Amino acid sequence: EPEVTQTPSHQVTQMGQEVILRCVPISNHLYFYWYRQILGQKVEFLVSFYNNEISEKSEIFDDQFSVERPDGSNFTLKIRSTKLEDSAMYFCASSEAQGWTYEQYFGPGTRLTVT
Amino acid sequence: EDQVTQSPEALRLQEGESSSLNCSYTVSGLRGLFWYRQDPGKGPEFLFTLYSAGEEKEKERLKATLTKKESFLHITAPKPEDSATYLCAVQAYYGDSWGKLQFGAGTQVVVTP
């Protein structure tokens, strides 16, 4: 069964460093998303991406964040200068736009720890 | 402002003891309501999508229903492997919005043998 994959599973970085989180969405999906979940809190939407453009972003997704689809399979989230409050689980999701089928399938997540 | 509220926060069940989880929502226009299961340290696993009031979906011991204001996830004769956090999320119409999900805080279910 096709699934979303994410690497690395755990990333430890120092405050101020840049990190890149990687995702491989399900192959025939066209819409890609990043969400995050701070420990003990709700899953929060960060950004959606379609046709090589950001289609929607939240207030969390400020200038420190960027997304890219560098090739036909990968989807990345970059945080330019990490802060302590960026520590969270980051989930990538993808969906296939076909009629009303908008289920989003999530990857296993990357745990980001900023020290 | 759109809101998604789940109750109870936590639920402890004996194996075989059926129960229901609630997700109440206020959105300006509902495109879909989604239920996910999340195990500790893992990503949300898709369970159901409901699009209109009166709709019901079933999968094994789980059944999801939808009204205009809330959704219920019924767990019938649960087993220990049903222990997880169950997340509700809504997708609303926002002009050109392409379907961000707004999640509730979840209900943590523990099923004991």
Tab-separated table of C-alpha atoms in Angstrom:
chain	number	residue	atom	x	y	z
A	1	GLU	CA	0.000	0.000	0.000
A	2	PRO	CA	1.446	3.397	-0.986
A	3	GLU	CA	2.506	5.573	1.918
A	4	VAL	CA	4.087	8.913	2.694
A	5	THR	CA	7.643	8.642	3.946
A	6	GLN	CA	9.693	11.191	5.886
A	7	THR	CA	13.359	11.572	6.742
A	8	PRO	CA	14.973	11.867	9.141
A	9	SER	CA	12.802	10.387	11.875
A	10	HIS	CA	14.565	12.535	14.475
A	11	GLN	CA	16.644	15.676	13.980
A	12	VAL	CA	18.528	17.475	16.725
A	13	THR	CA	19.841	20.924	15.925
A	14	GLN	CA	21.155	23.973	17.705
A	15	MET	CA	19.222	27.214	17.855
A	16	GLY	CA	19.959	29.380	14.810
A	17	GLN	CA	20.868	26.475	12.545
A	18	GLU	CA	19.077	25.624	9.317
A	19	VAL	CA	17.249	22.332	8.970
A	20	ILE	CA	15.650	20.613	6.012
A	21	LEU	CA	12.944	18.041	6.573
A	22	ARG	CA	12.242	15.695	3.693
A	23	CYS	CA	9.136	13.934	2.538
A	24	VAL	CA	8.235	11.608	-0.308
A	25	PRO	CA	4.472	11.922	-0.930
A	26	ILE	CA	2.342	9.174	-2.443
A	27	SER	CA	3.309	9.010	-6.101
A	28	ASN	CA	0.055	9.973	-7.837
A	29	HIS	CA	-0.884	12.686	-5.346
A	30	LEU	CA	-0.884	16.311	-6.423
A	31	TYR	CA	-1.396	18.244	-3.172
A	32	PHE	CA	1.170	18.382	-0.428
A	33	TYR	CA	1.029	19.696	3.092
A	34	TRP	CA	3.126	20.270	6.185
A	35	TYR	CA	1.669	20.184	9.670
A	36	ARG	CA	3.320	20.287	13.053
A	37	GLN	CA	2.402	19.056	16.503
A	38	ILE	CA	4.049	20.505	19.564
A	39	LEU	CA	4.158	17.951	22.357
A	40	GLY	CA	0.754	17.679	24.020
A	41	GLN	CA	-0.912	20.101	21.609
A	42	LYS	CA	-3.119	19.937	18.537
A	43	VAL	CA	-1.897	19.151	15.060
A	44	GLU	CA	-1.494	22.545	13.341
A	45	PHE	CA	-1.524	23.351	9.638
A	46	LEU	CA	1.573	25.057	8.253
A	47	VAL	CA	1.361	25.141	4.459
A	48	SER	CA	-0.198	23.561	1.397
A	49	PHE	CA	1.506	23.236	-1.976
A	50	TYR	CA	0.179	22.531	-5.455
A	51	ASN	CA	1.610	22.874	-8.939
A	52	ASN	CA	4.932	24.104	-7.560
A	53	GLU	CA	3.356	26.934	-5.645
A	54	ILE	CA	2.221	27.587	-2.103
A	55	SER	CA	-1.574	27.574	-2.186
A	56	GLU	CA	-2.172	28.420	1.456
A	57	LYS	CA	-0.110	29.082	4.557
A	58	SER	CA	-0.803	29.707	8.212
A	59	GLU	CA	0.415	32.503	10.453
A	60	ILE	CA	3.035	30.107	11.783
A	61	PHE	CA	4.619	29.810	8.333
A	62	ASP	CA	6.655	33.026	8.415
A	63	ASP	CA	9.761	34.039	6.476
A	64	GLN	CA	11.859	31.495	8.362
A	65	PHE	CA	10.006	28.675	6.627
A	66	SER	CA	10.096	27.637	3.000
A	67	VAL	CA	8.947	24.641	0.990
A	68	GLU	CA	10.196	23.171	-2.229
A	69	ARG	CA	9.613	20.280	-4.563
A	70	PRO	CA	13.155	19.897	-5.895
A	71	ASP	CA	12.343	16.922	-8.109
A	72	GLY	CA	9.450	14.687	-9.076
A	73	SER	CA	9.309	12.830	-5.787
A	74	ASN	CA	10.595	14.873	-2.852
A	75	PHE	CA	8.883	17.656	-0.925
A	76	THR	CA	10.942	19.577	1.613
A	77	LEU	CA	10.389	21.971	4.498
A	78	LYS	CA	13.262	24.280	5.361
A	79	ILE	CA	13.574	26.250	8.546
A	80	ARG	CA	16.305	28.851	8.071
A	81	SER	CA	17.159	29.784	11.615
A	82	THR	CA	15.632	27.445	14.143
A	83	LYS	CA	14.227	28.630	17.463
A	84	LEU	CA	13.562	26.669	20.616
A	85	GLU	CA	9.824	26.953	19.955
A	86	ASP	CA	10.238	25.144	16.625
A	87	SER	CA	10.721	21.911	18.553
A	88	ALA	CA	7.829	19.701	17.472
A	89	MET	CA	6.792	16.726	15.356
A	90	TYR	CA	6.544	17.758	11.724
A	91	PHE	CA	4.177	15.785	9.533
A	92	CYS	CA	4.034	15.760	5.780
A	93	ALA	CA	0.753	14.828	4.113
A	94	SER	CA	-0.459	14.382	0.569
A	95	SER	CA	-3.804	14.078	-1.146
A	96	GLU	CA	-5.141	13.157	-4.554
A	97	ALA	CA	-7.548	15.720	-5.951
A	98	GLN	CA	-10.260	13.760	-7.653
A	99	GLY	CA	-13.849	14.886	-7.252
A	100	TRP	CA	-14.596	15.026	-3.545
A	101	THR	CA	-11.776	12.750	-2.500
A	102	TYR	CA	-9.641	15.016	-0.397
A	103	GLU	CA	-8.372	12.596	2.227
A	104	GLN	CA	-4.922	13.602	3.398
A	105	TYR	CA	-2.505	10.791	4.146
A	106	PHE	CA	0.166	11.547	6.692
A	107	GLY	CA	3.723	10.400	7.012
A	108	PRO	CA	5.262	9.073	10.231
A	109	GLY	CA	6.722	12.467	11.130
A	110	THR	CA	10.092	14.004	11.913
A	111	ARG	CA	10.751	14.868	15.518
A	112	LEU	CA	12.695	18.141	15.544
A	113	THR	CA	14.507	19.030	18.737
A	114	VAL	CA	16.092	22.478	18.930
A	115	THR	CA	18.619	22.951	21.734
B	1	GLU	CA	-13.625	31.747	14.172
B	2	ASP	CA	-13.743	28.055	13.263
B	3	GLN	CA	-13.502	25.649	16.181
B	4	VAL	CA	-13.209	21.899	16.623
B	5	THR	CA	-13.799	20.521	20.115
B	6	GLN	CA	-13.455	16.875	21.076
B	7	SER	CA	-14.778	15.192	24.179
B	8	PRO	CA	-13.974	13.512	26.400
B	9	GLU	CA	-10.243	14.250	26.546
B	10	ALA	CA	-9.566	10.711	27.720
B	11	LEU	CA	-11.566	7.518	27.899
B	12	ARG	CA	-10.713	4.288	29.643
B	13	LEU	CA	-12.714	1.242	28.534
B	14	GLN	CA	-12.832	-2.396	29.424
B	15	GLU	CA	-12.457	-4.740	26.484
B	16	GLY	CA	-15.918	-5.181	24.971
B	17	GLU	CA	-17.330	-2.015	26.573
B	18	SER	CA	-18.769	0.088	23.738
B	19	SER	CA	-18.625	3.876	23.842
B	20	SER	CA	-18.779	7.041	21.738
B	21	LEU	CA	-16.451	9.960	21.149
B	22	ASN	CA	-17.761	13.393	20.275
B	23	CYS	CA	-16.458	16.044	17.893
B	24	SER	CA	-18.370	19.304	17.793
B	25	TYR	CA	-17.482	21.898	15.197
B	26	THR	CA	-18.294	25.413	14.106
B	27	VAL	CA	-17.151	26.293	10.607
B	28	SER	CA	-18.472	28.731	8.069
B	29	GLY	CA	-18.932	26.024	5.460
B	30	LEU	CA	-18.029	22.385	5.926
B	31	ARG	CA	-16.345	20.624	3.030
B	32	GLY	CA	-15.599	17.471	4.994
B	33	LEU	CA	-15.055	16.055	8.469
B	34	PHE	CA	-12.255	13.572	8.947
B	35	TRP	CA	-11.426	11.053	11.646
B	36	TYR	CA	-7.876	9.919	12.190
B	37	ARG	CA	-6.227	7.537	14.603
B	38	GLN	CA	-2.849	8.474	16.073
B	39	ASP	CA	-0.565	6.114	17.950
B	40	PRO	CA	2.130	7.584	20.231
B	41	GLY	CA	4.997	9.091	18.242
B	42	LYS	CA	3.342	8.328	14.897
B	43	GLY	CA	1.529	10.231	12.199
B	44	PRO	CA	-2.273	10.410	12.003
B	45	GLU	CA	-3.773	7.417	10.221
B	46	PHE	CA	-6.817	8.133	8.076
B	47	LEU	CA	-10.050	6.430	9.126
B	48	PHE	CA	-13.120	8.166	7.638
B	49	THR	CA	-14.363	11.157	5.711
B	50	LEU	CA	-17.920	12.427	6.172
B	51	TYR	CA	-19.323	15.085	3.870
B	52	SER	CA	-22.964	15.680	4.740
B	53	ALA	CA	-25.323	15.475	7.693
B	54	GLY	CA	-26.832	12.030	8.079
B	55	GLU	CA	-23.864	10.268	6.535
B	56	GLU	CA	-22.423	7.201	8.281
B	57	LYS	CA	-19.245	5.217	7.647
B	58	GLU	CA	-18.099	1.952	9.224
B	59	LYS	CA	-14.824	0.119	9.501
B	60	GLU	CA	-14.484	-2.953	11.680
B	61	ARG	CA	-15.462	-1.865	15.220
B	62	LEU	CA	-15.652	1.830	14.356
B	63	LYS	CA	-18.621	3.774	13.060
B	64	ALA	CA	-18.627	7.499	12.345
B	65	THR	CA	-21.734	9.656	12.034
B	66	LEU	CA	-22.271	13.307	11.174
B	67	THR	CA	-24.874	15.941	12.028
B	68	LYS	CA	-24.846	19.642	11.204
B	69	LYS	CA	-23.023	20.455	14.421
B	70	GLU	CA	-21.146	17.357	15.518
B	71	SER	CA	-19.763	13.976	14.659
B	72	PHE	CA	-19.603	10.831	16.738
B	73	LEU	CA	-17.140	8.000	16.559
B	74	HIS	CA	-18.699	4.869	18.015
B	75	ILE	CA	-16.410	2.082	19.149
B	76	THR	CA	-18.264	-1.224	19.423
B	77	ALA	CA	-16.834	-4.019	21.581
B	78	PRO	CA	-13.354	-2.479	21.614
B	79	LYS	CA	-10.174	-4.504	21.851
B	80	PRO	CA	-6.851	-3.439	23.399
B	81	GLU	CA	-5.494	-2.767	19.908
B	82	ASP	CA	-8.065	0.037	19.552
B	83	SER	CA	-6.105	2.015	22.158
B	84	ALA	CA	-4.967	5.232	20.500
B	85	THR	CA	-5.736	8.927	20.273
B	86	TYR	CA	-8.620	9.622	17.909
B	87	LEU	CA	-8.447	12.931	16.099
B	88	CYS	CA	-11.245	14.812	14.418
B	89	ALA	CA	-10.469	17.402	11.735
B	90	VAL	CA	-12.592	19.659	9.566
B	91	GLN	CA	-11.961	21.012	6.121
B	92	ALA	CA	-13.884	24.164	5.313
B	93	TYR	CA	-14.645	26.317	2.311
B	94	TYR	CA	-12.467	29.426	2.311
B	95	GLY	CA	-12.614	30.945	-1.141
B	96	ASP	CA	-9.614	29.446	-2.920
B	97	SER	CA	-8.468	27.465	0.126
B	98	TRP	CA	-7.135	24.095	-0.850
B	99	GLY	CA	-8.222	22.192	2.136
B	100	LYS	CA	-6.165	22.763	5.227
B	101	LEU	CA	-7.333	20.517	8.018
B	102	GLN	CA	-8.204	22.014	11.396
B	103	PHE	CA	-7.776	19.453	14.118
B	104	GLY	CA	-9.343	18.981	17.488
B	105	ALA	CA	-7.204	18.114	20.495
B	106	GLY	CA	-8.150	14.441	20.301
B	107	THR	CA	-9.593	11.819	22.611
B	108	GLN	CA	-7.100	9.412	24.135
B	109	VAL	CA	-8.689	5.963	24.362
B	110	VAL	CA	-7.245	3.181	26.495
B	111	VAL	CA	-8.839	-0.272	26.273
B	112	THR	CA	-7.857	-2.697	29.002
B	113	PRO	CA	-8.207	-6.499	28.760
